[in-house]
PDB file of C-alpha atoms and ligand atoms in Angstrom:
ATOM      1  CA  MET A 180       4.239 108.690 -15.360  1.00 57.00           C
ATOM      2  CA  TYR A 181       0.708 108.983 -14.291  1.00 76.00           C
ATOM      3  CA  ALA A 182      -1.100 107.334 -11.423  1.00 87.00           C
ATOM      4  CA  THR A 183      -3.491 104.523 -11.705  1.00 94.00           C
ATOM      5  CA  ASN A 184      -5.523 102.979  -8.773  1.00 96.00           C
ATOM      6  CA  TYR A 185      -5.506  99.133  -9.038  1.00 97.00           C
ATOM      7  CA  HIS A 186      -8.515  97.139  -7.489  1.00 98.00           C
ATOM      8  CA  ARG A 187      -8.705  93.311  -7.106  1.00 97.00           C
ATOM      9  CA  ALA A 188     -12.367  92.340  -7.506  1.00 98.00           C
ATOM     10  CA  SER A 189     -13.323  89.247  -5.917  1.00 97.00           C
ATOM     11  CA  SER A 190     -17.027  89.067  -7.418  1.00 98.00           C
ATOM     12  CA  VAL A 191     -18.953  90.188 -10.457  1.00 98.00           C
ATOM     13  CA  ASP A 192     -21.171  92.670  -8.331  1.00 98.00           C
ATOM     14  CA  GLU A 193     -17.918  94.028  -6.644  1.00 98.00           C
ATOM     15  CA  ALA A 194     -16.032  94.504 -10.114  1.00 98.00           C
ATOM     16  CA  VAL A 195     -19.160  96.503 -11.520  1.00 98.00           C
ATOM     17  CA  ARG A 196     -19.581  98.888  -8.458  1.00 98.00           C
ATOM     18  CA  LEU A 197     -15.847  99.518  -8.457  1.00 98.00           C
ATOM     19  CA  LEU A 198     -15.859 100.334 -11.970  1.00 97.00           C
ATOM     20  CA  SER A 199     -19.232 102.314 -11.796  1.00 96.00           C
ATOM     21  CA  ASN A 200     -17.485 104.592  -9.122  1.00 95.00           C
ATOM     22  CA  ALA A 201     -14.325 104.936 -11.074  1.00 96.00           C
ATOM     23  CA  ASP A 202     -13.715 108.192 -12.972  1.00 95.00           C
ATOM     24  CA  GLU A 203     -12.365 106.494 -16.073  1.00 94.00           C
ATOM     25  CA  GLY A 204     -11.812 102.933 -15.094  1.00 96.00           C
ATOM     26  CA  LYS A 205     -11.297  99.956 -17.078  1.00 97.00           C
ATOM     27  CA  TYR A 206     -11.426  96.243 -16.612  1.00 98.00           C
ATOM     28  CA  VAL A 207      -8.315  94.271 -16.737  1.00 98.00           C
ATOM     29  CA  SER A 208      -8.032  90.558 -17.156  1.00 98.00           C
ATOM     30  CA  GLY A 209      -4.889  89.025 -18.846  1.00 97.00           C
ATOM     31  CA  GLY A 210      -3.511  92.459 -19.429  1.00 96.00           C
ATOM     32  CA  MET A 211      -2.181  91.371 -22.815  1.00 96.00           C
ATOM     33  CA  THR A 212      -3.727  93.928 -24.775  1.00 95.00           C
ATOM     34  CA  LEU A 213      -4.717  96.751 -22.082  1.00 95.00           C
ATOM     35  CA  ILE A 214      -1.293  96.897 -20.251  1.00 94.00           C
ATOM     36  CA  ALA A 215       0.575  97.128 -23.562  1.00 92.00           C
ATOM     37  CA  THR A 216      -1.799 100.058 -24.712  1.00 93.00           C
ATOM     38  CA  MET A 217      -1.216 102.031 -21.462  1.00 93.00           C
ATOM     39  CA  LYS A 218       2.526 101.643 -22.119  1.00 92.00           C
ATOM     40  CA  GLN A 219       2.388 103.126 -25.123  1.00 91.00           C
ATOM     41  CA  ARG A 220       0.094 106.045 -23.666  1.00 89.00           C
ATOM     42  CA  LEU A 221      -2.877 105.040 -25.880  1.00 90.00           C
ATOM     43  CA  ALA A 222      -4.946 104.502 -22.615  1.00 90.00           C
ATOM     44  CA  SER A 223      -4.689 106.085 -19.189  1.00 92.00           C
ATOM     45  CA  PRO A 224      -7.267 104.645 -17.041  1.00 95.00           C
ATOM     46  CA  SER A 225      -7.775 106.296 -13.548  1.00 96.00           C
ATOM     47  CA  ASP A 226      -8.668 102.850 -12.345  1.00 97.00           C
ATOM     48  CA  LEU A 227      -7.979  99.373 -13.136  1.00 98.00           C
ATOM     49  CA  VAL A 228     -10.411  96.554 -11.874  1.00 98.00           C
ATOM     50  CA  ASP A 229      -8.751  93.132 -12.080  1.00 98.00           C
ATOM     51  CA  LEU A 230     -11.413  90.279 -13.100  1.00 98.00           C
ATOM     52  CA  ARG A 231      -8.727  87.398 -12.849  1.00 95.00           C
ATOM     53  CA  HIS A 232      -9.767  86.630  -9.225  1.00 95.00           C
ATOM     54  CA  ILE A 233     -13.132  86.259  -9.399  1.00 98.00           C
ATOM     55  CA  PRO A 234     -13.903  82.218  -9.204  1.00 97.00           C
ATOM     56  CA  SER A 235     -17.571  82.497 -10.757  1.00 97.00           C
ATOM     57  CA  ILE A 236     -16.311  83.771 -14.248  1.00 98.00           C
ATOM     58  CA  LYS A 237     -13.313  81.202 -14.396  1.00 97.00           C
ATOM     59  CA  GLY A 238     -13.224  77.556 -16.002  1.00 97.00           C
ATOM     60  CA  ILE A 239     -14.977  75.166 -18.250  1.00 98.00           C
ATOM     61  CA  ARG A 240     -17.805  73.131 -18.312  1.00 98.00           C
ATOM     62  CA  VAL A 241     -19.287  70.719 -20.952  1.00 98.00           C
ATOM     63  CA  ASP A 242     -22.741  69.272 -20.463  1.00 98.00           C
ATOM     64  CA  GLY A 243     -23.427  66.955 -23.425  1.00 97.00           C
ATOM     65  CA  ARG A 244     -22.557  69.054 -26.182  1.00 97.00           C
ATOM     66  CA  ARG A 245     -23.249  72.518 -24.419  1.00 98.00           C
ATOM     67  CA  VAL A 246     -19.950  74.278 -23.812  1.00 98.00           C
ATOM     68  CA  THR A 247     -19.490  77.197 -21.147  1.00 98.00           C
ATOM     69  CA  ILE A 248     -16.210  78.896 -20.981  1.00 98.00           C
ATOM     70  CA  GLY A 249     -15.744  81.316 -18.096  1.00 98.00           C
ATOM     71  CA  ALA A 250     -14.512  84.766 -19.392  1.00 98.00           C
ATOM     72  CA  ALA A 251     -11.419  84.676 -17.248  1.00 98.00           C
ATOM     73  CA  THR A 252     -10.453  81.497 -18.754  1.00 98.00           C
ATOM     74  CA  ILE A 253      -6.977  81.695 -20.412  1.00 98.00           C
ATOM     75  CA  HIS A 254      -6.342  80.616 -23.624  1.00 98.00           C
ATOM     76  CA  ALA A 255      -3.786  77.619 -22.613  1.00 98.00           C
ATOM     77  CA  ASP A 256      -6.742  75.852 -20.620  1.00 98.00           C
ATOM     78  CA  VAL A 257      -9.087  76.074 -23.411  1.00 98.00           C
ATOM     79  CA  ALA A 258      -6.272  74.745 -25.691  1.00 98.00           C
ATOM     80  CA  SER A 259      -5.415  71.741 -23.223  1.00 98.00           C
ATOM     81  CA  SER A 260      -9.125  71.063 -22.339  1.00 98.00           C
ATOM     82  CA  ALA A 261      -9.916  67.377 -22.666  1.00 98.00           C
ATOM     83  CA  ALA A 262     -13.691  68.202 -22.321  1.00 98.00           C
ATOM     84  CA  ILE A 263     -13.845  70.923 -25.255  1.00 98.00           C
ATOM     85  CA  ARG A 264     -11.487  68.597 -27.484  1.00 98.00           C
ATOM     86  CA  ALA A 265     -13.721  65.907 -27.110  1.00 98.00           C
ATOM     87  CA  VAL A 266     -16.602  67.856 -28.719  1.00 98.00           C
ATOM     88  CA  CYS A 267     -15.159  70.736 -30.449  1.00 98.00           C
ATOM     89  CA  PRO A 268     -11.387  70.184 -31.051  1.00 98.00           C
ATOM     90  CA  ALA A 269     -11.164  73.088 -33.449  1.00 98.00           C
ATOM     91  CA  LEU A 270     -11.610  75.581 -30.529  1.00 98.00           C
ATOM     92  CA  CYS A 271      -8.594  73.850 -28.708  1.00 98.00           C
ATOM     93  CA  ASP A 272      -6.467  74.230 -31.830  1.00 98.00           C
ATOM     94  CA  LEU A 273      -7.576  77.648 -32.333  1.00 98.00           C
ATOM     95  CA  ALA A 274      -6.690  78.593 -28.727  1.00 98.00           C
ATOM     96  CA  GLY A 275      -3.424  76.825 -29.174  1.00 98.00           C
ATOM     97  CA  MET A 276      -2.366  79.100 -32.136  1.00 96.00           C
ATOM     98  CA  ILE A 277      -2.900  82.282 -30.264  1.00 97.00           C
ATOM     99  CA  GLY A 278       0.407  84.104 -29.585  1.00 95.00           C
ATOM    100  CA  ASP A 279       2.915  82.428 -27.687  1.00 95.00           C
ATOM    101  CA  PRO A 280       3.126  80.571 -24.240  1.00 96.00           C
ATOM    102  CA  HIS A 281       3.355  83.818 -22.249  1.00 96.00           C
ATOM    103  CA  VAL A 282       0.279  85.307 -24.158  1.00 97.00           C
ATOM    104  CA  ARG A 283      -1.916  81.951 -23.833  1.00 98.00           C
ATOM    105  CA  HIS A 284      -1.068  81.669 -20.141  1.00 98.00           C
ATOM    106  CA  MET A 285      -2.185  85.420 -19.327  1.00 98.00           C
ATOM    107  CA  GLY A 286      -4.502  86.075 -22.022  1.00 98.00           C
ATOM    108  CA  THR A 287      -8.376  85.344 -21.504  1.00 98.00           C
ATOM    109  CA  ILE A 288     -11.378  84.710 -23.840  1.00 98.00           C
ATOM    110  CA  GLY A 289     -13.543  87.308 -22.221  1.00 98.00           C
ATOM    111  CA  GLY A 290     -10.510  90.046 -22.836  1.00 98.00           C
ATOM    112  CA  SER A 291     -10.055  88.800 -26.430  1.00 98.00           C
ATOM    113  CA  VAL A 292     -13.691  88.699 -27.042  1.00 98.00           C
ATOM    114  CA  ALA A 293     -14.259  92.189 -25.305  1.00 98.00           C
ATOM    115  CA  ASN A 294     -11.407  93.828 -27.243  1.00 97.00           C
ATOM    116  CA  ASN A 295     -12.494  92.614 -30.623  1.00 98.00           C
ATOM    117  CA  ASP A 296      -9.165  93.109 -32.359  1.00 97.00           C
ATOM    118  CA  PRO A 297      -9.863  92.716 -35.958  1.00 96.00           C
ATOM    119  CA  ALA A 298      -6.902  90.154 -36.280  1.00 96.00           C
ATOM    120  CA  ALA A 299      -7.905  88.137 -33.283  1.00 98.00           C
ATOM    121  CA  ASP A 300      -8.753  84.483 -33.481  1.00 98.00           C
ATOM    122  CA  TYR A 301     -11.641  83.948 -30.909  1.00 98.00           C
ATOM    123  CA  PRO A 302     -14.149  86.419 -32.649  1.00 98.00           C
ATOM    124  CA  SER A 303     -14.295  83.961 -35.690  1.00 98.00           C
ATOM    125  CA  ALA A 304     -14.704  81.109 -33.569  1.00 98.00           C
ATOM    126  CA  MET A 305     -17.732  83.015 -31.645  1.00 98.00           C
ATOM    127  CA  LEU A 306     -19.395  83.810 -34.973  1.00 98.00           C
ATOM    128  CA  ALA A 307     -19.192  80.548 -36.704  1.00 98.00           C
ATOM    129  CA  LEU A 308     -20.107  78.835 -33.739  1.00 98.00           C
ATOM    130  CA  ASN A 309     -23.215  80.912 -33.167  1.00 97.00           C
ATOM    131  CA  ALA A 310     -21.968  81.615 -29.499  1.00 98.00           C
ATOM    132  CA  THR A 311     -23.853  83.363 -26.888  1.00 98.00           C
ATOM    133  CA  ILE A 312     -21.963  86.136 -24.992  1.00 98.00           C
ATOM    134  CA  VAL A 313     -23.297  86.018 -21.542  1.00 98.00           C
ATOM    135  CA  THR A 314     -22.600  89.303 -19.478  1.00 98.00           C
ATOM    136  CA  ASP A 315     -23.613  90.272 -16.002  1.00 98.00           C
ATOM    137  CA  ARG A 316     -27.035  91.678 -17.262  1.00 97.00           C
ATOM    138  CA  ARG A 317     -28.017  89.754 -20.687  1.00 98.00           C
ATOM    139  CA  GLN A 318     -27.023  87.215 -23.306  1.00 98.00           C
ATOM    140  CA  ILE A 319     -26.025  88.560 -26.625  1.00 98.00           C
ATOM    141  CA  ALA A 320     -25.850  86.484 -29.802  1.00 98.00           C
ATOM    142  CA  ALA A 321     -22.449  86.966 -31.564  1.00 98.00           C
ATOM    143  CA  ASP A 322     -23.993  87.972 -34.536  1.00 98.00           C
ATOM    144  CA  ASP A 323     -25.206  90.806 -32.701  1.00 98.00           C
ATOM    145  CA  PHE A 324     -22.091  91.385 -30.397  1.00 98.00           C
ATOM    146  CA  PHE A 325     -19.146  92.269 -32.883  1.00 98.00           C
ATOM    147  CA  ARG A 326     -19.780  95.765 -34.174  1.00 97.00           C
ATOM    148  CA  GLY A 327     -16.567  96.757 -36.200  1.00 94.00           C
ATOM    149  CA  LEU A 328     -13.016  97.291 -35.285  1.00 95.00           C
ATOM    150  CA  PHE A 329     -12.405  97.168 -31.587  1.00 96.00           C
ATOM    151  CA  GLU A 330     -16.363  97.785 -31.121  1.00 97.00           C
ATOM    152  CA  THR A 331     -18.780  95.526 -29.315  1.00 98.00           C
ATOM    153  CA  ALA A 332     -22.240  95.658 -27.868  1.00 98.00           C
ATOM    154  CA  LEU A 333     -20.952  96.013 -24.415  1.00 98.00           C
ATOM    155  CA  GLU A 334     -22.072  98.982 -22.560  1.00 96.00           C
ATOM    156  CA  GLY A 335     -20.667 101.069 -19.747  1.00 92.00           C
ATOM    157  CA  ALA A 336     -19.430  98.659 -16.858  1.00 96.00           C
ATOM    158  CA  GLU A 337     -20.759  95.623 -18.345  1.00 98.00           C
ATOM    159  CA  ILE A 338     -18.908  92.541 -17.684  1.00 98.00           C
ATOM    160  CA  ILE A 339     -18.886  89.377 -20.176  1.00 98.00           C
ATOM    161  CA  THR A 340     -19.042  86.420 -17.506  1.00 98.00           C
ATOM    162  CA  SER A 341     -18.925  83.715 -20.001  1.00 98.00           C
ATOM    163  CA  ILE A 342     -19.309  82.400 -23.613  1.00 98.00           C
ATOM    164  CA  ALA A 343     -21.598  79.336 -24.395  1.00 98.00           C
ATOM    165  CA  PHE A 344     -22.317  77.352 -27.706  1.00 98.00           C
ATOM    166  CA  ASP A 345     -23.585  74.025 -28.730  1.00 98.00           C
ATOM    167  CA  ALA A 346     -20.745  72.056 -30.308  1.00 98.00           C
ATOM    168  CA  PRO A 347     -21.294  71.491 -33.923  1.00 98.00           C
ATOM    169  CA  GLU A 348     -21.065  68.192 -35.727  1.00 97.00           C
ATOM    170  CA  ARG A 349     -17.886  69.385 -37.503  1.00 98.00           C
ATOM    171  CA  ALA A 350     -15.875  72.429 -36.893  1.00 98.00           C
ATOM    172  CA  GLY A 351     -12.259  73.590 -38.484  1.00 98.00           C
ATOM    173  CA  TYR A 352      -9.862  76.606 -38.015  1.00 98.00           C
ATOM    174  CA  ALA A 353      -7.079  77.435 -40.310  1.00 98.00           C
ATOM    175  CA  LYS A 354      -5.144  80.719 -40.178  1.00 97.00           C
ATOM    176  CA  PHE A 355      -2.218  82.542 -41.935  1.00 97.00           C
ATOM    177  CA  PRO A 356      -0.398  84.061 -39.017  1.00 96.00           C
ATOM    178  CA  ASN A 357       1.679  87.172 -38.934  1.00 93.00           C
ATOM    179  CA  PRO A 358       5.029  85.647 -38.416  1.00 89.00           C
ATOM    180  CA  ALA A 359       6.050  88.377 -35.890  1.00 89.00           C
ATOM    181  CA  SER A 360       2.770  88.612 -33.755  1.00 87.00           C
ATOM    182  CA  ARG A 361       1.073  85.469 -34.658  1.00 90.00           C
ATOM    183  CA  TYR A 362      -2.025  87.502 -34.964  1.00 95.00           C
ATOM    184  CA  ALA A 363      -4.175  86.296 -37.820  1.00 95.00           C
ATOM    185  CA  MET A 364      -3.472  88.116 -41.354  1.00 96.00           C
ATOM    186  CA  THR A 365      -6.383  85.957 -42.430  1.00 98.00           C
ATOM    187  CA  GLY A 366      -8.135  83.193 -40.478  1.00 98.00           C
ATOM    188  CA  VAL A 367     -11.269  81.199 -41.304  1.00 98.00           C
ATOM    189  CA  PHE A 368     -13.574  79.083 -38.724  1.00 98.00           C
ATOM    190  CA  VAL A 369     -15.983  76.824 -40.357  1.00 98.00           C
ATOM    191  CA  ALA A 370     -18.668  75.084 -38.544  1.00 98.00           C
ATOM    192  CA  LYS A 371     -21.309  72.647 -39.574  1.00 98.00           C
ATOM    193  CA  GLY A 372     -24.264  71.956 -37.399  1.00 93.00           C
ATOM    194  CA  ALA A 373     -27.990  71.529 -36.852  1.00 88.00           C
ATOM    195  CA  GLY A 374     -28.640  75.301 -38.191  1.00 87.00           C
ATOM    196  CA  GLY A 375     -26.436  74.848 -41.093  1.00 95.00           C
ATOM    197  CA  VAL A 376     -22.917  75.811 -42.134  1.00 98.00           C
ATOM    198  CA  ARG A 377     -21.413  78.985 -40.703  1.00 98.00           C
ATOM    199  CA  VAL A 378     -18.242  80.401 -41.938  1.00 98.00           C
ATOM    200  CA  ALA A 379     -16.421  83.344 -40.100  1.00 98.00           C
ATOM    201  CA  VAL A 380     -13.346  85.271 -41.372  1.00 98.00           C
ATOM    202  CA  THR A 381     -10.955  87.307 -39.179  1.00 98.00           C
ATOM    203  CA  GLY A 382      -7.887  89.420 -39.718  1.00 97.00           C
ATOM    204  CA  ALA A 383      -9.058  90.437 -43.377  1.00 97.00           C
ATOM    205  CA  GLY A 384     -12.214  92.638 -42.919  1.00 96.00           C
ATOM    206  CA  ALA A 385     -11.627  96.321 -43.125  1.00 94.00           C
ATOM    207  CA  ASP A 386     -14.628  96.531 -40.735  1.00 95.00           C
ATOM    208  CA  GLY A 387     -13.590  93.405 -38.458  1.00 96.00           C
ATOM    209  CA  VAL A 388     -14.564  89.769 -38.046  1.00 98.00           C
ATOM    210  CA  PHE A 389     -17.506  88.920 -40.736  1.00 98.00           C
ATOM    211  CA  ARG A 390     -19.333  85.942 -42.105  1.00 98.00           C
ATOM    212  CA  GLN A 391     -18.620  84.883 -45.541  1.00 97.00           C
ATOM    213  CA  THR A 392     -22.173  83.656 -46.751  1.00 96.00           C
ATOM    214  CA  GLU A 393     -21.263  82.787 -50.289  1.00 97.00           C
ATOM    215  CA  MET A 394     -19.111  80.111 -48.656  1.00 98.00           C
ATOM    216  CA  GLU A 395     -21.838  78.994 -46.264  1.00 98.00           C
ATOM    217  CA  GLN A 396     -24.278  78.384 -49.328  1.00 97.00           C
ATOM    218  CA  ALA A 397     -21.539  76.663 -51.058  1.00 97.00           C
ATOM    219  CA  LEU A 398     -20.425  74.460 -48.095  1.00 97.00           C
ATOM    220  CA  ALA A 399     -24.120  73.805 -47.044  1.00 97.00           C
ATOM    221  CA  ALA A 400     -24.637  72.059 -50.711  1.00 96.00           C
ATOM    222  CA  ASN A 401     -21.338  70.084 -50.624  1.00 95.00           C
ATOM    223  CA  PHE A 402     -19.055  70.040 -47.335  1.00 97.00           C
ATOM    224  CA  LEU A 403     -15.589  69.612 -49.161  1.00 97.00           C
ATOM    225  CA  PRO A 404     -12.752  71.639 -49.523  1.00 96.00           C
ATOM    226  CA  GLU A 405     -13.337  71.925 -53.378  1.00 95.00           C
ATOM    227  CA  ALA A 406     -16.756  73.474 -52.835  1.00 96.00           C
ATOM    228  CA  VAL A 407     -15.409  77.084 -51.833  1.00 94.00           C
ATOM    229  CA  ALA A 408     -12.868  77.003 -55.207  1.00 89.00           C
ATOM    230  CA  GLY A 409     -16.124  78.487 -57.162  1.00 90.00           C
ATOM    231  CA  VAL A 410     -16.678  81.342 -54.654  1.00 95.00           C
ATOM    232  CA  THR A 411     -15.357  84.780 -55.669  1.00 93.00           C
ATOM    233  CA  VAL A 412     -14.159  86.846 -52.663  1.00 95.00           C
ATOM    234  CA  ASP A 413     -14.417  90.520 -53.385  1.00 94.00           C
ATOM    235  CA  PRO A 414     -11.281  92.313 -52.113  1.00 96.00           C
ATOM    236  CA  GLY A 415     -13.454  95.668 -51.828  1.00 94.00           C
ATOM    237  CA  ALA A 416     -14.457  95.362 -48.263  1.00 91.00           C
ATOM    238  CA  LEU A 417     -11.074  93.702 -47.264  1.00 97.00           C
ATOM    239  CA  LEU A 418      -7.893  95.331 -45.115  1.00 95.00           C
ATOM    240  CA  SER A 419      -4.785  96.495 -46.972  1.00 95.00           C
ATOM    241  CA  ASP A 420      -1.938  96.956 -45.013  1.00 93.00           C
ATOM    242  CA  LEU A 421       2.089  96.806 -44.815  1.00 92.00           C
ATOM    243  CA  HIS A 422       1.449  93.055 -44.273  1.00 92.00           C
ATOM    244  CA  ALA A 423      -0.750  92.231 -47.171  1.00 94.00           C
ATOM    245  CA  THR A 424      -2.888  93.704 -49.652  1.00 96.00           C
ATOM    246  CA  ALA A 425      -6.812  93.229 -50.005  1.00 97.00           C
ATOM    247  CA  GLU A 426      -6.147  91.078 -53.170  1.00 97.00           C
ATOM    248  CA  TYR A 427      -3.752  88.940 -51.315  1.00 97.00           C
ATOM    249  CA  ARG A 428      -6.117  88.748 -48.401  1.00 97.00           C
ATOM    250  CA  ALA A 429      -8.975  87.699 -50.785  1.00 97.00           C
ATOM    251  CA  ASN A 430      -7.037  84.739 -51.889  1.00 97.00           C
ATOM    252  CA  LEU A 431      -5.913  83.758 -48.281  1.00 97.00           C
ATOM    253  CA  ILE A 432      -9.551  83.672 -47.277  1.00 98.00           C
ATOM    254  CA  LYS A 433     -10.291  80.921 -49.761  1.00 97.00           C
ATOM    255  CA  VAL A 434      -7.033  79.007 -49.259  1.00 97.00           C
ATOM    256  CA  MET A 435      -8.035  79.071 -45.239  1.00 98.00           C
ATOM    257  CA  ALA A 436     -11.348  77.963 -45.826  1.00 98.00           C
ATOM    258  CA  LYS A 437     -10.349  75.110 -47.777  1.00 98.00           C
ATOM    259  CA  ARG A 438      -7.778  74.145 -44.995  1.00 98.00           C
ATOM    260  CA  ALA A 439     -10.575  74.740 -42.355  1.00 98.00           C
ATOM    261  CA  VAL A 440     -12.936  72.394 -43.961  1.00 98.00           C
ATOM    262  CA  ALA A 441     -10.069  69.661 -44.578  1.00 97.00           C
ATOM    263  CA  ALA A 442      -9.526  69.975 -40.852  1.00 97.00           C
ATOM    264  CA  ALA A 443     -13.190  69.755 -39.947  1.00 97.00           C
TER     265      ALA A 443
HETATM  266  C1  FAD B  43       2.435  89.359 -28.465  1.00 91.73           C
HETATM  267  C2  FAD B  43       1.137  89.014 -28.558  1.00 91.73           C
HETATM  268  C3  FAD B  43       0.581  88.076 -29.559  1.00 91.73           C
HETATM  269  C4  FAD B  43      -0.639  88.060 -29.536  1.00 91.73           C
HETATM  270  N1  FAD B  43      -1.127  87.280 -30.287  1.00 91.73           N
HETATM  271  C5  FAD B  43      -2.354  86.936 -30.590  1.00 91.73           C
HETATM  272  C6  FAD B  43      -2.825  86.105 -31.639  1.00 91.73           C
HETATM  273  O1  FAD B  43      -2.214  85.428 -32.339  1.00 91.73           O
HETATM  274  N2  FAD B  43      -4.309  85.873 -31.908  1.00 91.73           N
HETATM  275  C7  FAD B  43      -5.152  86.476 -30.877  1.00 91.73           C
HETATM  276  O2  FAD B  43      -6.627  86.350 -30.978  1.00 91.73           O
HETATM  277  N3  FAD B  43      -4.702  87.499 -29.936  1.00 91.73           N
HETATM  278  C8  FAD B  43      -3.463  87.696 -29.827  1.00 91.73           C
HETATM  279  N4  FAD B  43      -2.900  88.570 -28.679  1.00 91.73           N
HETATM  280  C9  FAD B  43      -3.754  89.043 -27.871  1.00 91.73           C
HETATM  281  C10 FAD B  43      -4.122  88.254 -26.462  1.00 91.73           C
HETATM  282  O3  FAD B  43      -5.106  87.135 -27.144  1.00 91.73           O
HETATM  283  C11 FAD B  43      -5.113  88.927 -25.707  1.00 91.73           C
HETATM  284  O4  FAD B  43      -5.222  88.011 -24.468  1.00 91.73           O
HETATM  285  C12 FAD B  43      -6.259  89.257 -25.835  1.00 91.73           C
HETATM  286  O5  FAD B  43      -6.444  90.071 -27.094  1.00 91.73           O
HETATM  287  C13 FAD B  43      -6.824  90.334 -24.644  1.00 91.73           C
HETATM  288  O6  FAD B  43      -7.411  89.468 -23.541  1.00 91.73           O
HETATM  289  P1  FAD B  43      -6.598  89.952 -22.356  1.00 91.73           P
HETATM  290  O7  FAD B  43      -7.227  88.863 -21.351  1.00 91.73           O
HETATM  291  O8  FAD B  43      -5.324  90.026 -22.162  1.00 91.73           O
HETATM  292  O9  FAD B  43      -7.545  91.259 -21.855  1.00 91.73           O
HETATM  293  P2  FAD B  43      -6.886  92.776 -21.284  1.00 91.73           P
HETATM  294  O10 FAD B  43      -5.768  93.266 -22.251  1.00 91.73           O
HETATM  295  O11 FAD B  43      -6.928  92.588 -19.835  1.00 91.73           O
HETATM  296  O12 FAD B  43      -8.191  93.543 -21.672  1.00 91.73           O
HETATM  297  C14 FAD B  43      -8.586  93.891 -23.205  1.00 91.73           C
HETATM  298  C15 FAD B  43      -9.883  94.734 -23.124  1.00 91.73           C
HETATM  299  O13 FAD B  43     -11.083  93.835 -22.755  1.00 91.73           O
HETATM  300  C16 FAD B  43     -11.645  94.180 -21.519  1.00 91.73           C
HETATM  301  N5  FAD B  43     -11.884  93.261 -20.836  1.00 91.73           N
HETATM  302  C17 FAD B  43     -11.393  92.342 -20.287  1.00 91.73           C
HETATM  303  N6  FAD B  43     -12.098  91.308 -19.830  1.00 91.73           N
HETATM  304  C18 FAD B  43     -13.267  91.763 -19.794  1.00 91.73           C
HETATM  305  C19 FAD B  43     -14.585  91.020 -19.503  1.00 91.73           C
HETATM  306  N7  FAD B  43     -14.645  89.762 -18.796  1.00 91.73           N
HETATM  307  N8  FAD B  43     -15.619  91.763 -19.709  1.00 91.73           N
HETATM  308  C20 FAD B  43     -15.707  92.865 -20.194  1.00 91.73           C
HETATM  309  N9  FAD B  43     -14.653  93.706 -20.612  1.00 91.73           N
HETATM  310  C21 FAD B  43     -13.268  92.915 -20.383  1.00 91.73           C
HETATM  311  C22 FAD B  43     -10.617  95.257 -21.142  1.00 91.73           C
HETATM  312  O14 FAD B  43     -11.408  96.312 -20.107  1.00 91.73           O
HETATM  313  C23 FAD B  43      -9.771  95.756 -22.301  1.00 91.73           C
HETATM  314  O15 FAD B  43     -10.450  96.812 -22.700  1.00 91.73           O
HETATM  315  C24 FAD B  43      -1.594  88.604 -28.567  1.00 91.73           C
HETATM  316  C25 FAD B  43      -1.044  89.605 -27.614  1.00 91.73           C
HETATM  317  C26 FAD B  43       0.265  89.565 -27.394  1.00 91.73           C
HETATM  318  C27 FAD B  43       0.765  90.569 -26.358  1.00 91.73           C
END
């Protein structure tokens, strides 16, 4: 056993102050990843600063097509949001595919994005939707936020407070889930908006979530599932593990991209 100090923050400023004063503290939100990591002794923070009771970082706002989701919003609330479904149903569908009901009622969008697990669903949506990650001190474009396996642009005690994006004209998500965990063995989010087509892949990249630019070009010319058939996916930069080889994931990227476009 080891001792951990628990703090319940009631504002973002208080959370930042508590973490800055801790020896080796960590924010905890849904705890779905962090608590499991602590149980496995892969992390042993001196202090846990709980973000779940900060009202300003919870909830969903949709103004026209501008969607803002508080970082401490649980996956179940995104999945069931009528306001988001009216403008971007693909994101509700994605949230509804995360884990199981327990995970969806505890895990948060901010925790998922901050964790940047290479098989997590939300990072692909953030990239494809060209989302902005809003923190207590700046706004970071998704293209600049995800930096590799479990790596992000977050610094020190920086807190994600919300994520925001303009809902695209059309979007779709398809994933091939690991049958045990439901994490993506490969997931593809496709969005078509004013800025063109963006395609983001999770679960398959050896360096985490990435944009599939060849598919973006093919779909910009012809937004139909058949358009990705002619794209060659190089397995060289893909993940090989006990679940699937890189070649298998390369094929899954094409199959999931076709399904995502059909869903869009
Ligand atoms: C059985 C199981 C199945 C799962 N299946 C899936 C799945 O299919 N798809 C999927 O995408 N995910 C899946 N997950 C992960 C789940 O979505 C988690 O909710 C998510 O990864 C982490 O969110 P959390 O709120 O629990 O974060 P926590 O575990 O509390 O924190 C994770 C990390 O993020 C940091 N953090 C949390 N909030 C913030 C913030 N606002 N600002 C800055 N840093 C922050 C913490 O310090 C910590 O380092 C699964 C988890 C489990 C246990």
